[in-house]
Tab-separated table of C-alpha atoms in Angstrom:
chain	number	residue	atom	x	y	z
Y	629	UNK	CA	-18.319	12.930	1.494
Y	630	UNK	CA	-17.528	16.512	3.243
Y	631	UNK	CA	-14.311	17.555	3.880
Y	632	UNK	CA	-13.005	14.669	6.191
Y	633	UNK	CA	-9.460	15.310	7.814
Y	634	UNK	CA	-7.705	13.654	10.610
Y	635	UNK	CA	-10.014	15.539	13.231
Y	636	UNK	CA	-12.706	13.282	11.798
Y	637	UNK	CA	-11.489	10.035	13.116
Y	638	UNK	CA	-13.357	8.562	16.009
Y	639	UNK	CA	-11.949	7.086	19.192
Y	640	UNK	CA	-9.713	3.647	17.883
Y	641	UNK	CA	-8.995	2.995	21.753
Y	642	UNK	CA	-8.950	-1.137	21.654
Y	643	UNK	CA	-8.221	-1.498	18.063
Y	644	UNK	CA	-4.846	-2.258	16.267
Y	645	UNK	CA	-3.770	-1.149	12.800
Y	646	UNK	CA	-0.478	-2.525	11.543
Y	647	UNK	CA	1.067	0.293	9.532
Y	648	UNK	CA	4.131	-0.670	6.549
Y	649	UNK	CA	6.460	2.240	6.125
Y	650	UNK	CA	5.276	3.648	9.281
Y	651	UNK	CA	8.929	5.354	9.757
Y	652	UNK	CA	8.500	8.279	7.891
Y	653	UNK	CA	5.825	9.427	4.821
Y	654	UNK	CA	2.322	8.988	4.779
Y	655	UNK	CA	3.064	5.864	6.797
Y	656	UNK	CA	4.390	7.906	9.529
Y	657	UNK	CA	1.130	10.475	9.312
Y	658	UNK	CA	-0.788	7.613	9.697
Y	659	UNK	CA	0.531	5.581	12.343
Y	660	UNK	CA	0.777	9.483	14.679
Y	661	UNK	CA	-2.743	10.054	13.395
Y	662	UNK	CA	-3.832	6.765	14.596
Y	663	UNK	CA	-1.660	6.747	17.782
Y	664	UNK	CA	-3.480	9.944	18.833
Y	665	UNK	CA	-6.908	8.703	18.080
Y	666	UNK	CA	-5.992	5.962	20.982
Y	667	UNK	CA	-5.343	2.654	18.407
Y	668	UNK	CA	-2.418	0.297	18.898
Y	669	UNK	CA	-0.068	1.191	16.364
Y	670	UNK	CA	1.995	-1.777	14.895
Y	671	UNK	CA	4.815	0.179	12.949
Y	672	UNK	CA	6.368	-2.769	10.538
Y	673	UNK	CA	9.453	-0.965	8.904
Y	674	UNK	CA	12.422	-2.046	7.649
Y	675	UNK	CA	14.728	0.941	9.537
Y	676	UNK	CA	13.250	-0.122	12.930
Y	677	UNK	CA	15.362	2.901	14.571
Y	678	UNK	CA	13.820	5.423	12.801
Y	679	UNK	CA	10.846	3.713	13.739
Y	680	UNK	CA	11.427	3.682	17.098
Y	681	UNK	CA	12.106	7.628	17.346
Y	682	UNK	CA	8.822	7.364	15.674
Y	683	UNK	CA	7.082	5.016	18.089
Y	684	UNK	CA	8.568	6.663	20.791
Y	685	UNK	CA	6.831	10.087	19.944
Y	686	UNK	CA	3.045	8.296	19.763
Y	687	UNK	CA	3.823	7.171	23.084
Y	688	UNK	CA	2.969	3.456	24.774
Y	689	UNK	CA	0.170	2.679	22.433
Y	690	UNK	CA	3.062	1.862	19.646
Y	691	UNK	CA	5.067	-0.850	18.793
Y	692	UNK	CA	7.879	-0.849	16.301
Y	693	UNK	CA	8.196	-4.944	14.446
Y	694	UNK	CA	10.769	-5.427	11.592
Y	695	UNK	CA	9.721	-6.439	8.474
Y	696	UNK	CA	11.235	-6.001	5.060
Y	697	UNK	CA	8.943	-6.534	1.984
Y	698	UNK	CA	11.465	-7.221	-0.257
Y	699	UNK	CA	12.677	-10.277	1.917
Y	700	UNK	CA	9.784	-13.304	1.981
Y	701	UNK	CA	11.483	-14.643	5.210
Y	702	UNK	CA	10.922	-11.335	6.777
Y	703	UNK	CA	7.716	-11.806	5.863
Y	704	UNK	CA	7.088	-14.609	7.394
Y	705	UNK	CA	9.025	-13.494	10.570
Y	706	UNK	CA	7.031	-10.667	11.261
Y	707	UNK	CA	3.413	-12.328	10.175
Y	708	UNK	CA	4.292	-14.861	12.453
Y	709	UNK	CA	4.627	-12.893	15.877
Y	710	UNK	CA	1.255	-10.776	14.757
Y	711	UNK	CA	-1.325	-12.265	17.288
Y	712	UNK	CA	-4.145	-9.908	15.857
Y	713	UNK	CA	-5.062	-7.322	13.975
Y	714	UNK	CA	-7.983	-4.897	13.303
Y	715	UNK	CA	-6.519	-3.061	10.491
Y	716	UNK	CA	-3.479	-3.566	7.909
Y	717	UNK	CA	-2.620	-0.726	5.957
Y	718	UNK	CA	-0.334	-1.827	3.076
Y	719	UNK	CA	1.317	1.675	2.904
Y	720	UNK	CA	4.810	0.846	2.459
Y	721	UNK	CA	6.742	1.273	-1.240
Y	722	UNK	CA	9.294	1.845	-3.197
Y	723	UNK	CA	9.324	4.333	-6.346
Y	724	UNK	CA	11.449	4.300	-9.672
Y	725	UNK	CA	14.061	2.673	-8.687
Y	726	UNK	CA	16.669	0.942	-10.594
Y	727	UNK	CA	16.344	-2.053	-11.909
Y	728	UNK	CA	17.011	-4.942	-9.180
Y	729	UNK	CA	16.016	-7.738	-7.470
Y	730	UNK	CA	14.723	-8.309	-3.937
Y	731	UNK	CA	16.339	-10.856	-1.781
Y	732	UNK	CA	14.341	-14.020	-3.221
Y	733	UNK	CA	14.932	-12.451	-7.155
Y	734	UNK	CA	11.645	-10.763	-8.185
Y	735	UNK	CA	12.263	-7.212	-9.796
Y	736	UNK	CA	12.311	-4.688	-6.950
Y	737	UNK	CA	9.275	-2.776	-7.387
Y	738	UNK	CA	6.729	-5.322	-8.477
Y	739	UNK	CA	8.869	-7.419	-5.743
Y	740	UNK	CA	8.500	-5.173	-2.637
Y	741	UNK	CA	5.071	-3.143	-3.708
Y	742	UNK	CA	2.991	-6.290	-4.555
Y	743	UNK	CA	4.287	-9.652	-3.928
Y	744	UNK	CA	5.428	-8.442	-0.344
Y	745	UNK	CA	1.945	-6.832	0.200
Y	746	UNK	CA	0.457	-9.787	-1.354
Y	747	UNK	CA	2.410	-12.341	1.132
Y	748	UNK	CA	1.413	-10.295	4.317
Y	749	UNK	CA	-1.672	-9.929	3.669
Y	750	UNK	CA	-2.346	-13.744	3.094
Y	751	UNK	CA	-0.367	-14.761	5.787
Y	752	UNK	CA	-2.377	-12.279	8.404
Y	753	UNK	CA	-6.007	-12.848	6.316
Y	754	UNK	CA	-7.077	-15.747	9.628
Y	755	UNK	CA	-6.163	-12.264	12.085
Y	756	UNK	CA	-7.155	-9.561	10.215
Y	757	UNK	CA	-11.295	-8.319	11.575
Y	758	UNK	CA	-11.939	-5.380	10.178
Y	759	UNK	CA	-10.521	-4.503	6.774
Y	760	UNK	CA	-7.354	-4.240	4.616
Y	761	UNK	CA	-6.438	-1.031	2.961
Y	762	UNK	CA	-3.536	-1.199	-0.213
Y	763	UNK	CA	-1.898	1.835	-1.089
Y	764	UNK	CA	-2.301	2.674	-5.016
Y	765	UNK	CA	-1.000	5.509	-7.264
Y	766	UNK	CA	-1.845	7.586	-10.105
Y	767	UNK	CA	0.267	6.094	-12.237
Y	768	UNK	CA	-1.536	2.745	-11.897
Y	769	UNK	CA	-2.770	4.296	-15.433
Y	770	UNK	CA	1.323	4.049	-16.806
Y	771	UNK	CA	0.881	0.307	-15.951
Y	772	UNK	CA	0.349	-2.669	-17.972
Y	773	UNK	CA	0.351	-6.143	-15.920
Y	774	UNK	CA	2.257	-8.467	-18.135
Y	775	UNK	CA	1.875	-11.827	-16.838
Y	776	UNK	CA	3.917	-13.587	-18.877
Y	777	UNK	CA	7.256	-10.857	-17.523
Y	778	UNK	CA	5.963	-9.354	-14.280
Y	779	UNK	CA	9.910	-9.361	-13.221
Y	780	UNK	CA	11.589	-7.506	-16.292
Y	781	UNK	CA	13.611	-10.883	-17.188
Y	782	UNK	CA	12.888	-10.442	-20.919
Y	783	UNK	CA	11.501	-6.925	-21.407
Y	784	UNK	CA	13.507	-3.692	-21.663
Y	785	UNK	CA	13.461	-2.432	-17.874
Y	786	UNK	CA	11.755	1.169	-17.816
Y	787	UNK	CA	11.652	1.931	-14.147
Y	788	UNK	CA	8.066	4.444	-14.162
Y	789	UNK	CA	6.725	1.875	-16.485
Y	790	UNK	CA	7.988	-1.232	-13.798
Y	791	UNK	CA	6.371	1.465	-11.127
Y	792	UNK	CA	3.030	1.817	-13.089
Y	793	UNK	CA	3.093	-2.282	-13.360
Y	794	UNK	CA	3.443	-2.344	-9.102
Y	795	UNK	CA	0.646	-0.056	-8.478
Y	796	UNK	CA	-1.482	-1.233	-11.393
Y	797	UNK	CA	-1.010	-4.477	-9.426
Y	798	UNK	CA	-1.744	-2.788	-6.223
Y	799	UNK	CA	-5.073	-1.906	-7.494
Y	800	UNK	CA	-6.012	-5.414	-9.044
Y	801	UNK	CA	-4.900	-7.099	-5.893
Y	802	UNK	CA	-7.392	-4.956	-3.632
Y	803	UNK	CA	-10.254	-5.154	-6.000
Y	804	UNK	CA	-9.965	-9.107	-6.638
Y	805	UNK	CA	-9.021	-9.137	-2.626
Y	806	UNK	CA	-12.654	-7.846	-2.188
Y	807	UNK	CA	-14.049	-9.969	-4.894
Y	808	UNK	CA	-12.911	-13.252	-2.748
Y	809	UNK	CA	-13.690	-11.690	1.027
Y	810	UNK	CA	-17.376	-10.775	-0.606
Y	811	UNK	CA	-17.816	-14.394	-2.053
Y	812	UNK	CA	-16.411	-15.843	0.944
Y	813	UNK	CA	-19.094	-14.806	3.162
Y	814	UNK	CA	-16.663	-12.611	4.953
Y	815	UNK	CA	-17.014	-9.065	6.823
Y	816	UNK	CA	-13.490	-8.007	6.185
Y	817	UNK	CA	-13.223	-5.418	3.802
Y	818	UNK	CA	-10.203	-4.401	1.115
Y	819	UNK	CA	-9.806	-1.185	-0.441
Y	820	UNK	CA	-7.544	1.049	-2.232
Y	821	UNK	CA	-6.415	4.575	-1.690
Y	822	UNK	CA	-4.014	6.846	-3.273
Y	823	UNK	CA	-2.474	10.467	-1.988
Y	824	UNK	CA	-2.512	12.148	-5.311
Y	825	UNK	CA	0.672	14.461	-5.173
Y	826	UNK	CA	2.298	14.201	-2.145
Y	827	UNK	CA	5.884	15.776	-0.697
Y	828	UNK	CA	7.478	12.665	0.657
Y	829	UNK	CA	10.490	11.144	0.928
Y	830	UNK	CA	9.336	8.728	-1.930
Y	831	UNK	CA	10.401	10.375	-4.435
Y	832	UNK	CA	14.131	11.072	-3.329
Y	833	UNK	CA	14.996	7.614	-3.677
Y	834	UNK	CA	14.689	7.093	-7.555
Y	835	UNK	CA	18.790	7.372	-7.598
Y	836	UNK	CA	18.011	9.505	-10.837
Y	837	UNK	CA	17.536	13.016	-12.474
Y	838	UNK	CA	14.323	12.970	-10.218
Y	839	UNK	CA	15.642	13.351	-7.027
Y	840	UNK	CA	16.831	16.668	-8.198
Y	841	UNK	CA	13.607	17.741	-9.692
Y	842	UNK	CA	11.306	16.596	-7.268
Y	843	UNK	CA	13.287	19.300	-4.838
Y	844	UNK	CA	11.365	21.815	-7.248
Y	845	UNK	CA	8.718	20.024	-7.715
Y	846	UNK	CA	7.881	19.569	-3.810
Y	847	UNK	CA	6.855	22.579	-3.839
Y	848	UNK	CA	3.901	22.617	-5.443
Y	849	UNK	CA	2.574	19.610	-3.837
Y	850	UNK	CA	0.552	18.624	-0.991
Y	851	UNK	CA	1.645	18.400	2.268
Y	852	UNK	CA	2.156	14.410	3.678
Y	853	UNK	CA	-0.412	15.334	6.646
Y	854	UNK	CA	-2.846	16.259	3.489
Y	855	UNK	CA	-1.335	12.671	1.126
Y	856	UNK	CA	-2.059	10.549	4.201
Y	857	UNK	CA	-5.749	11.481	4.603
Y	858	UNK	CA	-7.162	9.056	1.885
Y	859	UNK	CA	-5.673	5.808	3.373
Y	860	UNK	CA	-6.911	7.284	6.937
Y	861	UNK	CA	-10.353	7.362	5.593
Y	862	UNK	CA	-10.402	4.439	4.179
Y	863	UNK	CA	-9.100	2.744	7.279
Y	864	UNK	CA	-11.382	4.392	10.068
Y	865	UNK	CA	-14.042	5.474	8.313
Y	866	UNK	CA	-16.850	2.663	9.216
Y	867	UNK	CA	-19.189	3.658	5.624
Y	868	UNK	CA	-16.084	3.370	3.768
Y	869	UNK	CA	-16.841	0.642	1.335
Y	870	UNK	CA	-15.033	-2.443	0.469
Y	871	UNK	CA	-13.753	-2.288	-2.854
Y	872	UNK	CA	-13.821	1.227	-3.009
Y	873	UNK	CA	-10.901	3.480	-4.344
Y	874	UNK	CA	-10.119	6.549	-2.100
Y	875	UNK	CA	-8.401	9.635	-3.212
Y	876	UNK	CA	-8.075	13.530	-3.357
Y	877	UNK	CA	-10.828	15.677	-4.606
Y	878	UNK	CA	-8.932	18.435	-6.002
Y	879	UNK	CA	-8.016	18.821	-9.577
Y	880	UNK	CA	-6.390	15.538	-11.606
Y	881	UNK	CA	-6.794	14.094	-7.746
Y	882	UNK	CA	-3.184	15.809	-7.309
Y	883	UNK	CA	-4.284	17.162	-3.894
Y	884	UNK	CA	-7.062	17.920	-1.605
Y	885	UNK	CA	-9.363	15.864	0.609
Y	886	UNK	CA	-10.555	12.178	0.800
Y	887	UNK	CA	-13.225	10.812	-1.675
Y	888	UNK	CA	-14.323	7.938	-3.923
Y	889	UNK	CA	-12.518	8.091	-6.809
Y	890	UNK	CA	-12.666	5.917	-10.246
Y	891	UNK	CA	-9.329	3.627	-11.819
Y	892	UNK	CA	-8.946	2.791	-15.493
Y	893	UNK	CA	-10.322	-0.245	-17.318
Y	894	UNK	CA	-6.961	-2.353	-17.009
Y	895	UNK	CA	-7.336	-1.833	-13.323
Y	896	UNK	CA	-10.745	-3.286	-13.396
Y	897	UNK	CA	-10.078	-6.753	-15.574
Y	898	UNK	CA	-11.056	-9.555	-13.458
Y	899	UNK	CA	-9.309	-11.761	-16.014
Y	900	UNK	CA	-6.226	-10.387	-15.470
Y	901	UNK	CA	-7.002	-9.710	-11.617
Y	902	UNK	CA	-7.448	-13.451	-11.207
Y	903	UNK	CA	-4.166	-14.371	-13.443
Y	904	UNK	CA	-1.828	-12.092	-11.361
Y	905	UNK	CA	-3.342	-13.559	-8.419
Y	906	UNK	CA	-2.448	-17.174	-9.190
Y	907	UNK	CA	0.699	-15.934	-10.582
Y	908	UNK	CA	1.554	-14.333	-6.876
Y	909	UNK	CA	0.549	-17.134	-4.911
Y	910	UNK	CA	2.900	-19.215	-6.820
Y	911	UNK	CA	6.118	-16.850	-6.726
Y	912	UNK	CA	5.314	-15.868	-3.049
Y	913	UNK	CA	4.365	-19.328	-1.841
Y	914	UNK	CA	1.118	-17.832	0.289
Y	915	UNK	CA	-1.917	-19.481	-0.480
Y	916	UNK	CA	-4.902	-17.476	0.535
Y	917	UNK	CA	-7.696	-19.496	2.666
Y	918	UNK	CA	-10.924	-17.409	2.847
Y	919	UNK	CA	-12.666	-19.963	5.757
Y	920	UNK	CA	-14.556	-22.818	3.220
């Protein structure tokens, strides 16, 4: 693969990319990155005036639209006024949090990483002409996907093991996302991507012991510019392949520059792929139509 960076991407002038969390983080990286490389940048946040100090710096080629992940209506809302779209990057999350519900009751993490992601994608699939890229983790590999309690309602709530569930189900989603596209007939492509080790804001909103550590811990990690470059490939990069995983090369895939990278065996059950599936449809209400 080379080592890729941001200089790599070609001219995006007449194509759109809808960025989630494009206010600050690897969202933000991407959606500048992007804007500079000419696209239309849709930034879909939840703080739309950060946003729009954000938008405002890419220039007229950016667009700030509210949406809030953890609210279906938002959803809905912002899908709704979405007349196209080349690109969606499914960047936005939340990380460790405390245990809680989102608006319409689904445990906050699982709630706002995957069903929201889930419901936007579905509801822009009949826009979307180029590909859809979901933003994993590492710690898809703390994850189990327990269908029978993906909300916490009768486990103990462990708030890295409800993370590892979200991104486990990040993962799932994008490879069973491909599955359907490639049986469909369809051109659209889904992957995955992950930063590896990343100083973001992320990890400053656990409301824990974290927070404090992660002020040490910043310091040996990448740079955002450096955590953004794997969903960037994977969203420009036209030999980028659908159902492909894209992450650092360095060490542990903690830092360094955009390649294919593998995902454990739960990650990779179509069984289980296909259960969470049906089992998001149902809780989000957004049933996906592939075009038979």
């Amino acid at each position: 693969m080379g080592k890729w960076t941001a200089r790599d991407i070609t001219d995006q002038q007449g194509r759109t990319f809808v960025v989630t969390g494009a206010n600050s983080g690897l969202g933000e990286v991407a959606a500048r990155a992007l804007g500079a490389a000419g696209a239309t940048v849709i930034l879909a946040c939840r703080d739309v005036d950060k946003a729009g100090v954000v938008a405002a710096q890419i220039g007229e080629n950016a667009q700030v639209r509210r949406l809030d992940l953890a609210d279906l209506a938002s959803v809905r809302e912002f899908a709704a006024g979405v007349e196209g779209v080349d690109v969606l990057i499914n960047n936005a999350g939340v990380m460790a949090v405390p245990q809680g519900t989102t608006v319409d009751g689904f445990e906050t993490q699982f709630g706002t990483n995957h069903l929201g992601h889930f419901a936007l994608t579905g509801l822009l699939l009949d826009r979307i002409t180029d590909r859809v890229v979901t933003l994993s983790s590492g710690f898809h590999r703390l994850g189990t996907m327990n269908l029978d309690d993906p909300n916490w309602e009768r486990r103990k709530y462990n708030r890295w093991l409800a993370y590892g569930q979200s991104k486990l189900a990040n993962l799932l989603f994008a490879y069973e996302l491909d599955r359907r596209l490639s049986s469909a007939g369809s051109k659209v492509k889904s992957l995955a991507a992950h930063p590896g080790y990343a100083a973001t804001n992320l990890q400053s909103h656990t409301a824990s012991v974290w927070d404090k550590l992660m002020v040490v811990g910043n310091l040996a990690a990448q740079s955002a510019e450096m955590g953004a470059l794997p969903e960037l490939y994977a969203a420009t990069v036209d030999t980028a392949a659908s159902g492909s995983f894209i992450g650092p090369d360095g060490p542990f895939e903690q830092r360094g520059y955009p390649k294919s990278v593998g995902s454990n065996a739960k990650s990779r059950d179509r069984a289980v792929a296909a259960g969470l599936w049906g089992e998001s449809e149902r809780l989000t209400g957004v049933t996906y139509s592939f075009g038979k």
